[in-house]
JSON list of C-alpha atoms and ligand atoms in Angstrom, two decimals:
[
{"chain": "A", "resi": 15, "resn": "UNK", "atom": "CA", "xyz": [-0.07, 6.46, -17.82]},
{"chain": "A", "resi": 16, "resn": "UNK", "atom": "CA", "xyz": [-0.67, 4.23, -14.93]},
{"chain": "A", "resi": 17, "resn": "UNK", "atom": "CA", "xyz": [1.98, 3.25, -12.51]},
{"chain": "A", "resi": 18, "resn": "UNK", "atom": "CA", "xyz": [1.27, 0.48, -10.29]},
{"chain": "A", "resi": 19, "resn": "UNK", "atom": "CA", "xyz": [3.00, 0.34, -7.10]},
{"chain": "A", "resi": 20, "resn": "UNK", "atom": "CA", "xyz": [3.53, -2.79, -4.94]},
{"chain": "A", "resi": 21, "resn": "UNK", "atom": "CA", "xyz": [5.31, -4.24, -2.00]},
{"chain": "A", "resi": 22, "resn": "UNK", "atom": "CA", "xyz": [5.55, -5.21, 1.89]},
{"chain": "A", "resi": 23, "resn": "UNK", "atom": "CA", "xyz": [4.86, -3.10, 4.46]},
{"chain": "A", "resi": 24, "resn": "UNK", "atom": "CA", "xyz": [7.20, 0.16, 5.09]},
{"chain": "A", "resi": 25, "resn": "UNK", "atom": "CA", "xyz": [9.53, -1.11, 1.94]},
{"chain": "A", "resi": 26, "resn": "UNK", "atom": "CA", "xyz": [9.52, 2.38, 0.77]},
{"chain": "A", "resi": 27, "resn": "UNK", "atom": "CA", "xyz": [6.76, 2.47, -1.62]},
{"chain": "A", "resi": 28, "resn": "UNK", "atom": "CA", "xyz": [4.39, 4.54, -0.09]},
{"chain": "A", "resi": 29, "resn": "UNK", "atom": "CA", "xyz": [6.82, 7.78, -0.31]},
{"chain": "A", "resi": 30, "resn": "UNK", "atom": "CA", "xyz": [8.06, 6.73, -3.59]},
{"chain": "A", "resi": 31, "resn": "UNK", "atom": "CA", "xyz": [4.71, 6.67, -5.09]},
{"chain": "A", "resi": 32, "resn": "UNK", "atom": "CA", "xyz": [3.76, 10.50, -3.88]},
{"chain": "A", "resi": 33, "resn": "UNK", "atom": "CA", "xyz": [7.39, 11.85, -5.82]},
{"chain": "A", "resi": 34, "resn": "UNK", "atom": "CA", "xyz": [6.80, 9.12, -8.93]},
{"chain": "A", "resi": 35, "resn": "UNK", "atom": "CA", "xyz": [3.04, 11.21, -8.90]},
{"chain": "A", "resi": 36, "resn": "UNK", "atom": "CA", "xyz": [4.63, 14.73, -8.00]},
{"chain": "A", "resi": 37, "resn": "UNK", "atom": "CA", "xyz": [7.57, 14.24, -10.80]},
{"chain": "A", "resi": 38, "resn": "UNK", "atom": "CA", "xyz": [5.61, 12.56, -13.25]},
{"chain": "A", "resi": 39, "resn": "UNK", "atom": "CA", "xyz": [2.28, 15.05, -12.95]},
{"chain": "A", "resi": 40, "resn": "UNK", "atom": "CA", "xyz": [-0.40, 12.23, -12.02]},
{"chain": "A", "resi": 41, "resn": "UNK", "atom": "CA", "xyz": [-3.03, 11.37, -9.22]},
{"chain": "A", "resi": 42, "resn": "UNK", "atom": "CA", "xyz": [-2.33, 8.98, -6.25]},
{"chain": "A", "resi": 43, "resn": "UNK", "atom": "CA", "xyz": [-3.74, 6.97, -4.80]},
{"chain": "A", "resi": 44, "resn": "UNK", "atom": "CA", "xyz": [-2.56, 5.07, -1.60]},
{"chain": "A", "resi": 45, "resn": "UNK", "atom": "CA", "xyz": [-4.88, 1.97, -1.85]},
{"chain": "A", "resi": 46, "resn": "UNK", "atom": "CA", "xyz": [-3.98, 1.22, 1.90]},
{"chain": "A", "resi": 47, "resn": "UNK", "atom": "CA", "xyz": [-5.93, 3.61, 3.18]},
{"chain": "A", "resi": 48, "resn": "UNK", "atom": "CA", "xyz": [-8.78, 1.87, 2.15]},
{"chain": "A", "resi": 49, "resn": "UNK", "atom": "CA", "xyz": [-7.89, -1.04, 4.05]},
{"chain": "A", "resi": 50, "resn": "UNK", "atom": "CA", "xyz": [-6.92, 0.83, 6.70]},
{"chain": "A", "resi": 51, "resn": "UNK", "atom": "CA", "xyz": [-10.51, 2.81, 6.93]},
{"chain": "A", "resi": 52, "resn": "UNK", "atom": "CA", "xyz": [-12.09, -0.15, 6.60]},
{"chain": "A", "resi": 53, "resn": "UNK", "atom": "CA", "xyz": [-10.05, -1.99, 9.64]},
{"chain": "A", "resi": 54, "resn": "UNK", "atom": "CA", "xyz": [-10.69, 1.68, 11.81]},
{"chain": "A", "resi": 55, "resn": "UNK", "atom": "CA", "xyz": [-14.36, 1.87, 10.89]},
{"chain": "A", "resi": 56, "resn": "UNK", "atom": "CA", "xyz": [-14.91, -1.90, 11.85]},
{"chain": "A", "resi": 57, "resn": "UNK", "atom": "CA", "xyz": [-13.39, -0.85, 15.62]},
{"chain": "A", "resi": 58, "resn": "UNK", "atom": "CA", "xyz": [-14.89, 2.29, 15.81]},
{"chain": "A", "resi": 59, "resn": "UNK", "atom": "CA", "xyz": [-18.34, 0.25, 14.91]},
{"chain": "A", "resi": 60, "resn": "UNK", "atom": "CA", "xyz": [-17.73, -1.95, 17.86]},
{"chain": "A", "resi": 61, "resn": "UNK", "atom": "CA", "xyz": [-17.04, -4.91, 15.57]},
{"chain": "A", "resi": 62, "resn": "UNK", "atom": "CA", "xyz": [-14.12, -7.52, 14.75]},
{"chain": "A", "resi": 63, "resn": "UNK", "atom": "CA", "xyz": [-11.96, -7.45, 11.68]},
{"chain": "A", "resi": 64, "resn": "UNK", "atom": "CA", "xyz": [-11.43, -10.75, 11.46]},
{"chain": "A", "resi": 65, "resn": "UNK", "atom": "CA", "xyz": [-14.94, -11.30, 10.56]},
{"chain": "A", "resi": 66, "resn": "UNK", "atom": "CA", "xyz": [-16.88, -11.23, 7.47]},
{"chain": "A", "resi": 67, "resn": "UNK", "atom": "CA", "xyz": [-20.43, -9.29, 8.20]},
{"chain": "A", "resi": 68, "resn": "UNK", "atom": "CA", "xyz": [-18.60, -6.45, 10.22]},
{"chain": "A", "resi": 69, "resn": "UNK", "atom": "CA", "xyz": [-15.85, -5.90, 7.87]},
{"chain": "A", "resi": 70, "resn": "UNK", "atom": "CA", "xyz": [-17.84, -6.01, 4.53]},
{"chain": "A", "resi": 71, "resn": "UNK", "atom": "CA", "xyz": [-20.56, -3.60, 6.21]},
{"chain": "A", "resi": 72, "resn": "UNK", "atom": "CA", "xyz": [-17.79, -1.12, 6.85]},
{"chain": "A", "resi": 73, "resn": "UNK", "atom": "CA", "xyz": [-16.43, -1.57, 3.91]},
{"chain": "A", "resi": 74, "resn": "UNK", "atom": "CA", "xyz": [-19.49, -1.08, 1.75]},
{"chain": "A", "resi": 75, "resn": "UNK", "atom": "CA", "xyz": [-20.45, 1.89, 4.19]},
{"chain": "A", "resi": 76, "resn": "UNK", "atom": "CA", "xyz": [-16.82, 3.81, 3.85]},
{"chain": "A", "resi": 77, "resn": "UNK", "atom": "CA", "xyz": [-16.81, 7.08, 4.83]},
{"chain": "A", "resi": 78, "resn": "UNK", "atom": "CA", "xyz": [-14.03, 8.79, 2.85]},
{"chain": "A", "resi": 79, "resn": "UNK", "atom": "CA", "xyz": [-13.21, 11.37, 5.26]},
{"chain": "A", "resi": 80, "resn": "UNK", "atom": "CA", "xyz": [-11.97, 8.98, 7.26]},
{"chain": "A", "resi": 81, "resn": "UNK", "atom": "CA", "xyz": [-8.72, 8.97, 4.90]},
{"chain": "A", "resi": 82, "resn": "UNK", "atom": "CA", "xyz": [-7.14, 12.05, 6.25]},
{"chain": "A", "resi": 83, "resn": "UNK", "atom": "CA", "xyz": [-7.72, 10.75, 10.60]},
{"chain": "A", "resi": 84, "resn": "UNK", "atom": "CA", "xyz": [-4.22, 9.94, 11.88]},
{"chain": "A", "resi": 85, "resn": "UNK", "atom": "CA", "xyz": [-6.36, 7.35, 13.64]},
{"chain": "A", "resi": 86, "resn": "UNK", "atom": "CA", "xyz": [-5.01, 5.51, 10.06]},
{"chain": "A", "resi": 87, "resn": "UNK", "atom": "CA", "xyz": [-1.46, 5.42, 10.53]},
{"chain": "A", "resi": 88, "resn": "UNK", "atom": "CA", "xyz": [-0.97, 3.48, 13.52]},
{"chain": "A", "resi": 89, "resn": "UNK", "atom": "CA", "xyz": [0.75, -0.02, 13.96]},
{"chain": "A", "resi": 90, "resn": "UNK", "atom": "CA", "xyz": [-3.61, -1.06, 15.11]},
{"chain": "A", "resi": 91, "resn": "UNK", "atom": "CA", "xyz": [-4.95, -0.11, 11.98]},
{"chain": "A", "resi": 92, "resn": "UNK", "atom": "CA", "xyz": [-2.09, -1.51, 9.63]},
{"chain": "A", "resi": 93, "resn": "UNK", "atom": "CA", "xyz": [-2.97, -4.53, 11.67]},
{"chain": "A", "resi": 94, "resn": "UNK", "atom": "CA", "xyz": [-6.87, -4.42, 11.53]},
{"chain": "A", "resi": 95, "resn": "UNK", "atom": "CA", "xyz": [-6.02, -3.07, 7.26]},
{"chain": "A", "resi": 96, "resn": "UNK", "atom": "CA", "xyz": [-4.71, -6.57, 6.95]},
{"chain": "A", "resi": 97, "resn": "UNK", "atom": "CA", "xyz": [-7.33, -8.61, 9.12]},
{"chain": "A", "resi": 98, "resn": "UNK", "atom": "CA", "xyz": [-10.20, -7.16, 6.70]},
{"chain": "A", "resi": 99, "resn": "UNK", "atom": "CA", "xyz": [-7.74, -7.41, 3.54]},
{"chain": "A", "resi": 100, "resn": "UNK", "atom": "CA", "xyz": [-8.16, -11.20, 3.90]},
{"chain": "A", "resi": 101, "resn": "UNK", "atom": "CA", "xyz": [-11.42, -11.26, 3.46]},
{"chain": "A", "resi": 102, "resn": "UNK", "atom": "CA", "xyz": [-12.63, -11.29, -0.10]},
{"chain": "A", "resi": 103, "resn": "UNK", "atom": "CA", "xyz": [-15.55, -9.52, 0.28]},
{"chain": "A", "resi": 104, "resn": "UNK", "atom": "CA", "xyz": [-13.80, -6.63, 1.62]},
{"chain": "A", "resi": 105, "resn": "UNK", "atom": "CA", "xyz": [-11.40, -6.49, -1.80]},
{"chain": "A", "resi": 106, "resn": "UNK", "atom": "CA", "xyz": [-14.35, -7.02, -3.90]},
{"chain": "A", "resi": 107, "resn": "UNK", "atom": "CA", "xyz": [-16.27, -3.96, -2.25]},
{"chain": "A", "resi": 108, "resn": "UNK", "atom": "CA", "xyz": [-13.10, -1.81, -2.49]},
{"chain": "A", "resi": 109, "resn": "UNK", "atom": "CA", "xyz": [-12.11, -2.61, -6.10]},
{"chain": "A", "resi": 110, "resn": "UNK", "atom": "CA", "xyz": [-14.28, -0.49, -7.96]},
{"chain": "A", "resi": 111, "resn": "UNK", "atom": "CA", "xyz": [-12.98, 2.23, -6.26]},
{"chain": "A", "resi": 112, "resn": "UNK", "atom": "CA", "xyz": [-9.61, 1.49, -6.82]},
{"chain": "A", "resi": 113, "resn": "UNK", "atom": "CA", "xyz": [-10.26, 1.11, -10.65]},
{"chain": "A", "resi": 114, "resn": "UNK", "atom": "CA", "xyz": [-12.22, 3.69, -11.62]},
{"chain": "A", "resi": 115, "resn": "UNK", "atom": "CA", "xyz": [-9.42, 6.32, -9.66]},
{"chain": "A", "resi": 116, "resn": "UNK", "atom": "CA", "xyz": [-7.08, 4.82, -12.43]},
{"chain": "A", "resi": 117, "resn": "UNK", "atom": "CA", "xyz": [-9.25, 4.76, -15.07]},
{"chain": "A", "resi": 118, "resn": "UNK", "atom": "CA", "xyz": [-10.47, 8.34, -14.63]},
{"chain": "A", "resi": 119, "resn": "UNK", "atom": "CA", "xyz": [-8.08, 10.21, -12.36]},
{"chain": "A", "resi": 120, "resn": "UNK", "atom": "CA", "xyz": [-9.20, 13.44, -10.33]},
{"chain": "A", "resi": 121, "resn": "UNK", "atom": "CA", "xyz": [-8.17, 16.98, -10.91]},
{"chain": "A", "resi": 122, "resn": "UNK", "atom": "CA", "xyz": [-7.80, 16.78, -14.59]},
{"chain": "A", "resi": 123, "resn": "UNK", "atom": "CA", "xyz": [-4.61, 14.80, -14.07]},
{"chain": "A", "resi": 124, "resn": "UNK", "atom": "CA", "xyz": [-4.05, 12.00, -17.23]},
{"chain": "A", "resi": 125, "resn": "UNK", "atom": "CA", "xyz": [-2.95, 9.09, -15.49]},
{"chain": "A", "resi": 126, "resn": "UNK", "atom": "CA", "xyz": [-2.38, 7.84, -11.90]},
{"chain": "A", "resi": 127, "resn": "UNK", "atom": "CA", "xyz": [0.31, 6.08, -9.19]},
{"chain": "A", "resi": 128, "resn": "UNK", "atom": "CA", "xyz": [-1.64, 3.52, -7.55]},
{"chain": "A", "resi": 129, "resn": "UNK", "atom": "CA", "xyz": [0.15, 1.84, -4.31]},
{"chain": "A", "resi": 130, "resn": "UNK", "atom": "CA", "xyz": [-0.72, -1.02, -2.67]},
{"chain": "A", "resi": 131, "resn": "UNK", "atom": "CA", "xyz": [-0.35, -4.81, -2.63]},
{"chain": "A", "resi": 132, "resn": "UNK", "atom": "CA", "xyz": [-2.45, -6.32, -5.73]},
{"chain": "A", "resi": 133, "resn": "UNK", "atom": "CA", "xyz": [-2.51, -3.23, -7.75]},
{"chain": "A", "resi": 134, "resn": "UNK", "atom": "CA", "xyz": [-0.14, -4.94, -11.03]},
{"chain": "A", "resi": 135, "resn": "UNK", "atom": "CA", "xyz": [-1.79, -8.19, -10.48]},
{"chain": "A", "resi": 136, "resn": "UNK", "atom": "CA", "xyz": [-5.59, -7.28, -9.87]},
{"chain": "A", "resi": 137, "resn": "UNK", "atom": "CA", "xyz": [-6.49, -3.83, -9.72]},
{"chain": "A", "resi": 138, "resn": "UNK", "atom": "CA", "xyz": [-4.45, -2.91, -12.83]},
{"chain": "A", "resi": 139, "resn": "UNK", "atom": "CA", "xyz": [-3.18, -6.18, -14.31]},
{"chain": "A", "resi": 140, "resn": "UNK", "atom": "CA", "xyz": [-2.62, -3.45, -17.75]},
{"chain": "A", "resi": 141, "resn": "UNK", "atom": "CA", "xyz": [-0.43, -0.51, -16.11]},
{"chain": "A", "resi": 142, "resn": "UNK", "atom": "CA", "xyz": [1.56, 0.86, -18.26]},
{"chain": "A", "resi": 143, "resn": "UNK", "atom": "CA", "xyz": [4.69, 0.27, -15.46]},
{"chain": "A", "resi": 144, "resn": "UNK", "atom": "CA", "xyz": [4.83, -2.28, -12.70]},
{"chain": "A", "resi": 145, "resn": "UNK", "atom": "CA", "xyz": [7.09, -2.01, -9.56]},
{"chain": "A", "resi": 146, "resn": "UNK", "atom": "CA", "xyz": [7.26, -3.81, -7.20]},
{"chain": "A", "resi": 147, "resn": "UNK", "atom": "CA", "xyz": [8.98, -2.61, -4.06]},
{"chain": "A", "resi": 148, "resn": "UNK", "atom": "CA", "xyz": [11.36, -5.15, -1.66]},
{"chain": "A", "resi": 149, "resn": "UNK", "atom": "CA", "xyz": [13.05, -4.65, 0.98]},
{"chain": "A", "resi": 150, "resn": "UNK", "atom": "CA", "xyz": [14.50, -6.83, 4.14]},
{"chain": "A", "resi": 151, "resn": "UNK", "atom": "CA", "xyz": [12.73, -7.64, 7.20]},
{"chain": "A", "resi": 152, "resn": "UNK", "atom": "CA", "xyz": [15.44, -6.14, 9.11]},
{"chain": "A", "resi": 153, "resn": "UNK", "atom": "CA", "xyz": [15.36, -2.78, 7.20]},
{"chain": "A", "resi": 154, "resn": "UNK", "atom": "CA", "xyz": [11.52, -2.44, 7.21]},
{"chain": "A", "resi": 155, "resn": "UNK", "atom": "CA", "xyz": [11.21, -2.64, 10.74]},
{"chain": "A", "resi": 156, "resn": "UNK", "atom": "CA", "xyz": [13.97, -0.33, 11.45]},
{"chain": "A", "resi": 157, "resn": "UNK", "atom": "CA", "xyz": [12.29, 2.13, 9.23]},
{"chain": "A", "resi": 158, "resn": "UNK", "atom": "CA", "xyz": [8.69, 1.35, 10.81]},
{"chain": "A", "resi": 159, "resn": "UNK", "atom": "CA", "xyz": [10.06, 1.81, 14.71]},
{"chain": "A", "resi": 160, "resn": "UNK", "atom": "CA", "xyz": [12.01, 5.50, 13.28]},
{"chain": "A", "resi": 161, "resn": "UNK", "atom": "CA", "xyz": [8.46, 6.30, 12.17]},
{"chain": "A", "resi": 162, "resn": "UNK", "atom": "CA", "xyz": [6.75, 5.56, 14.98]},
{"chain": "A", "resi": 163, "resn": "UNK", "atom": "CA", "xyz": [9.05, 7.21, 17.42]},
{"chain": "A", "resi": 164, "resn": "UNK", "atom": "CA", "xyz": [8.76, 10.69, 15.48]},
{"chain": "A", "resi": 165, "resn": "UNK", "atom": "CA", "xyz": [5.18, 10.59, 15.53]},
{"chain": "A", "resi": 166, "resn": "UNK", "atom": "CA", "xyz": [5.61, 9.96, 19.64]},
{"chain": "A", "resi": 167, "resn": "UNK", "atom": "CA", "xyz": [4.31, 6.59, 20.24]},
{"chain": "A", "resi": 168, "resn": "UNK", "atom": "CA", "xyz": [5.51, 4.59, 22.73]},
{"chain": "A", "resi": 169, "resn": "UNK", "atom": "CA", "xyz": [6.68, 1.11, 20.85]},
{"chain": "A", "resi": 170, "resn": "UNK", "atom": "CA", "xyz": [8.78, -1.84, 21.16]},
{"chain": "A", "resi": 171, "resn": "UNK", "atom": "CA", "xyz": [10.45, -3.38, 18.34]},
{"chain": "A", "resi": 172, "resn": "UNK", "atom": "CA", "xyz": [10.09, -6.69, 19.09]},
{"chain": "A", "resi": 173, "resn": "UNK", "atom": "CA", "xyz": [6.13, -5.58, 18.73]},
{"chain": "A", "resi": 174, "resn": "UNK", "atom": "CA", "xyz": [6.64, -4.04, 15.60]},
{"chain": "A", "resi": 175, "resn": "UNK", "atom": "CA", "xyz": [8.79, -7.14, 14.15]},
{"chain": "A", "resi": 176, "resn": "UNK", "atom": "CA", "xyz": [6.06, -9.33, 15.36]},
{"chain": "A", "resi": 177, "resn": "UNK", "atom": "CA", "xyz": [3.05, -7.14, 13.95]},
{"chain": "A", "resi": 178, "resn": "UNK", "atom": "CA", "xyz": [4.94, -6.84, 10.42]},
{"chain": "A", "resi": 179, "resn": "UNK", "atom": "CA", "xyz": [6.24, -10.45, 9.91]},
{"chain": "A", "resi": 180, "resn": "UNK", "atom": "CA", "xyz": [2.08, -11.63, 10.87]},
{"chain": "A", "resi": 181, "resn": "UNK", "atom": "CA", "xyz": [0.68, -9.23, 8.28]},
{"chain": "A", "resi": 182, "resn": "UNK", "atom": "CA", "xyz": [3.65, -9.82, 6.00]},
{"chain": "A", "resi": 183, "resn": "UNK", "atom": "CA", "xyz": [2.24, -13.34, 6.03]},
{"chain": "A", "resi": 184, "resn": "UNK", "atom": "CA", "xyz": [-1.35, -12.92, 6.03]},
{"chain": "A", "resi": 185, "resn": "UNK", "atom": "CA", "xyz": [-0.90, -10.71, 3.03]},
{"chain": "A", "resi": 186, "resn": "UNK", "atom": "CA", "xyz": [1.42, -13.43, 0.74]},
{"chain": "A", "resi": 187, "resn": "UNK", "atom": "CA", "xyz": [-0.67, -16.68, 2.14]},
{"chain": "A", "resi": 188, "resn": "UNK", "atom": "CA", "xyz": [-4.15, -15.26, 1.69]},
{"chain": "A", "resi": 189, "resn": "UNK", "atom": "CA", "xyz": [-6.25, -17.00, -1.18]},
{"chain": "A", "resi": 190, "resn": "UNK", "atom": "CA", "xyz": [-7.20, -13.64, -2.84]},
{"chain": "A", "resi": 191, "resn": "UNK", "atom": "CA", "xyz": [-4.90, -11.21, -4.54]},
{"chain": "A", "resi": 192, "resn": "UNK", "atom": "CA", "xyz": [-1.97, -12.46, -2.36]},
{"chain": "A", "resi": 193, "resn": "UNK", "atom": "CA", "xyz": [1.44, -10.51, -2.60]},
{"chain": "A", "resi": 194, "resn": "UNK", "atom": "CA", "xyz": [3.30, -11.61, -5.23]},
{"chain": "A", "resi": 195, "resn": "UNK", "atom": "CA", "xyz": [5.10, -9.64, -8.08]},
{"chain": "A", "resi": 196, "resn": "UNK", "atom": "CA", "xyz": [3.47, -9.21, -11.05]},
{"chain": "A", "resi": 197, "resn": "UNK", "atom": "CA", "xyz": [5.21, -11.78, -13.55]},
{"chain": "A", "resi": 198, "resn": "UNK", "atom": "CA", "xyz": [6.26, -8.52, -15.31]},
{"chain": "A", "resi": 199, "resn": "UNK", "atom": "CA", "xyz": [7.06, -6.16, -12.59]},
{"chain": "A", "resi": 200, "resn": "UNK", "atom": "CA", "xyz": [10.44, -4.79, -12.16]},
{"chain": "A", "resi": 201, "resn": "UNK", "atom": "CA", "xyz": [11.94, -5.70, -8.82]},
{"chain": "A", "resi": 202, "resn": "UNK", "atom": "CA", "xyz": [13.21, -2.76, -6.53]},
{"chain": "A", "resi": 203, "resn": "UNK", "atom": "CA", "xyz": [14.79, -3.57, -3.65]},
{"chain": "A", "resi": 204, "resn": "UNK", "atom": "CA", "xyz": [15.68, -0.93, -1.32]},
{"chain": "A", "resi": 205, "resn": "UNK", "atom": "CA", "xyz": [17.91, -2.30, 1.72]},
{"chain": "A", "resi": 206, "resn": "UNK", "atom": "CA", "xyz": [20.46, -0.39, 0.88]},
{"chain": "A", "resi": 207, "resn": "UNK", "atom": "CA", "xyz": [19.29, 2.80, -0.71]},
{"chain": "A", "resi": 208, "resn": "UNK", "atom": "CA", "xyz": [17.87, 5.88, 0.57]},
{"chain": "A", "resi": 209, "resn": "UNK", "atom": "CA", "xyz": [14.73, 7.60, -0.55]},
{"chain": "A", "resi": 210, "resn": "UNK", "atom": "CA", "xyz": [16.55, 9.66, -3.40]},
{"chain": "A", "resi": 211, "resn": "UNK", "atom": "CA", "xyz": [18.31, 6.57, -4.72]},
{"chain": "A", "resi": 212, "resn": "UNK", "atom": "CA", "xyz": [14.86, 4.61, -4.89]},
{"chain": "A", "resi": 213, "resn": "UNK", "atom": "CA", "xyz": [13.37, 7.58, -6.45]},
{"chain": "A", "resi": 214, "resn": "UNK", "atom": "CA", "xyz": [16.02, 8.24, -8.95]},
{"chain": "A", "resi": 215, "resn": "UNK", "atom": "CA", "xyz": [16.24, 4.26, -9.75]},
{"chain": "A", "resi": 216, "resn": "UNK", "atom": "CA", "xyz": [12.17, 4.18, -10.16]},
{"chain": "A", "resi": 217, "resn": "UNK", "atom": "CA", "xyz": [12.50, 7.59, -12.54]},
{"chain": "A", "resi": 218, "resn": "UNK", "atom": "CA", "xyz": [15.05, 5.77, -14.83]},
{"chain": "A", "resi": 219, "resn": "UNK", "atom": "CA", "xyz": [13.18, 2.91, -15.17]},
{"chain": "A", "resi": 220, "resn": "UNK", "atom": "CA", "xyz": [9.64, 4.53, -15.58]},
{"chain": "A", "resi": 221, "resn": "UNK", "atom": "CA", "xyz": [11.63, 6.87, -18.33]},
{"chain": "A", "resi": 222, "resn": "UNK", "atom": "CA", "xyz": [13.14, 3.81, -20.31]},
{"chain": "A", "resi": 223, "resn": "UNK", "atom": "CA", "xyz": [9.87, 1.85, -20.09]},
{"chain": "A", "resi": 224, "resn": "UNK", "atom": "CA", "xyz": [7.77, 5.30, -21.78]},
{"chain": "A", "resi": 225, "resn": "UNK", "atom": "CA", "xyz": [10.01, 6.74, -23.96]},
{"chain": "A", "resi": 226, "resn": "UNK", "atom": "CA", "xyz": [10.70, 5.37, -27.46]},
{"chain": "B", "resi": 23, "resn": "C5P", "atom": "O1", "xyz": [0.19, -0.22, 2.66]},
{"chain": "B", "resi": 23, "resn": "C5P", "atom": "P1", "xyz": [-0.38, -0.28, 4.05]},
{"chain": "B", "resi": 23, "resn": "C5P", "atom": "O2", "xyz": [0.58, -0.77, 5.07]},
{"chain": "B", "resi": 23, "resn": "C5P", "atom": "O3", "xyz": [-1.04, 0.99, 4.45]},
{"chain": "B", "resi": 23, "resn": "C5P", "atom": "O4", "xyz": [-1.56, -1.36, 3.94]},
{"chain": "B", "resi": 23, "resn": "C5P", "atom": "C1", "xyz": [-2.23, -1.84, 5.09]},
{"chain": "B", "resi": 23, "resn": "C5P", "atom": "C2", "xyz": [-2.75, -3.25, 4.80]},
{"chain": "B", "resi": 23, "resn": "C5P", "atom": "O5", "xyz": [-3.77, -3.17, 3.81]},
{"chain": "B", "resi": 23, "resn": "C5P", "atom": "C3", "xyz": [-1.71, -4.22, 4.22]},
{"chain": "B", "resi": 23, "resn": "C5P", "atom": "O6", "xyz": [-1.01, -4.93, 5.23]},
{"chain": "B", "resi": 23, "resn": "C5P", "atom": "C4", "xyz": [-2.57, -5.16, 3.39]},
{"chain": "B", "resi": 23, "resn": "C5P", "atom": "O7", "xyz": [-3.06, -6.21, 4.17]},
{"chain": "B", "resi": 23, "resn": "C5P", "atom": "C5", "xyz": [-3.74, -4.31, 2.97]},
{"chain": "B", "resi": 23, "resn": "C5P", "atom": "N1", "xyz": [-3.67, -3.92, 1.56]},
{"chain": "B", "resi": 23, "resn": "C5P", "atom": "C6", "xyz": [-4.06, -4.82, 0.61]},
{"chain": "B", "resi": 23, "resn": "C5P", "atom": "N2", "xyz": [-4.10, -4.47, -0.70]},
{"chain": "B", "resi": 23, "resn": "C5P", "atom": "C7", "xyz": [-3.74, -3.25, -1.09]},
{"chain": "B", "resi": 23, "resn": "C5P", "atom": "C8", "xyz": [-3.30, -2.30, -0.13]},
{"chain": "B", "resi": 23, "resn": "C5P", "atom": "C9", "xyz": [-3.26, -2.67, 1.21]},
{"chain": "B", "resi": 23, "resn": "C5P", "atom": "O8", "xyz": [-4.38, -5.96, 0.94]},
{"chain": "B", "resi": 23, "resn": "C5P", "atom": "N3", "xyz": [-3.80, -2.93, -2.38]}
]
């Protein structure tokens, strides 16, 4: 079974995915960290994210230990993730990756969650389920700033609004695999429910969509 994930930054999807995988017994895989590696390894490399040669080169050169550096969940590399998302070189180099983790999942599990922002539409256009995960402006950056804080950094939210509406654009304007729900991906929008009310919502649906 594959369950593809989408939605805008901090709607919620990223911790639904990991209990969908947990509850469902399947692999994950959090395709922004790829993006997000690739944007870090293009600083780290002295280079700019915005542009083609550095960001394919890092791309094509990704060092997978990266994934676990908490040098990936800043507000900089969610930034830099969506600077070298734009470019379709990048998505091209990162695909495979992306497809084969579905196709043949690790640790002997039989399917996989896959998160992200194309995954119904271009890395798995066949899932077996397709969500895709709303929520408001408003919310998300609440969410993002609470975050943030725990972790320690020192942010303002009129930053944080800023840096999530300019990738929320980037990311639905861009010319390849822009985000847009899958035309059949059910719509979950969480404003107004917590993480155990998105999670039981998801289960219900991933439950009537499998069982016969
Ligand atoms: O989901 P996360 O916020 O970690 O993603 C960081 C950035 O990576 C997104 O803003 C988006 O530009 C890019 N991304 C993407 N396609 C995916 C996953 C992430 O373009 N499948």
């Amino acid at each position: 079974m594959i369950v593809a994930l989408d939605g805008p930054a901090a709607s919620g999807k990223g911790t639904l995915a990991r209990r969908l995988a947990e509850a469902f017994d399947l692999a994950y895989l959090d395709t922004g960290s790829l993006y997000r590696a690739t944007g870090v390894a293009t600083l780290r490399a002295g280079g700019d994210p915005a542009q083609e040669f550095d960001a394919v080169s890092a791309a094509k050169t990704l060092d997978l230990t990266l994934f676990s550096s908490a040098d990936l969940r800043t507000e900089e590399a969610g930034v830099a993730a969506s600077q070298v998302a734009f470019i379709p070189g990048v998505r091209a180099a990162l695909l495979d990756f992306q497809r084969n983790f579905a196709k043949n999942p690790p640790d002997g599990k039989t399917g996989a969650v896959l998160d992200g922002r194309d995954i119904g539409t271009v890395v798995c256009p066949d899932a077996d389920v397709k969500i895709f995960v709303e929520a408001s402006l408003e919310t998300r950056v609440a969410r993002r700033v609470k975050e943030l804080q725990e972790k320690g950094e020192n942010i303002i939210e009129a930053r944080v609004r800023a840096d999530m509406k300019a990738r929320d654009d980037r990311d639905k304007d861009r010319s390849v695999a822009p985000l847009v729900p899958a035309g059949d991906a059910w719509i979950l929008d969480t404003s107004d429910l917590d993480a155990d009310q998105a999670f039981a919502q998801a289960k219900a649906y991933i439950l009537s969509k499998t069982r016969r």
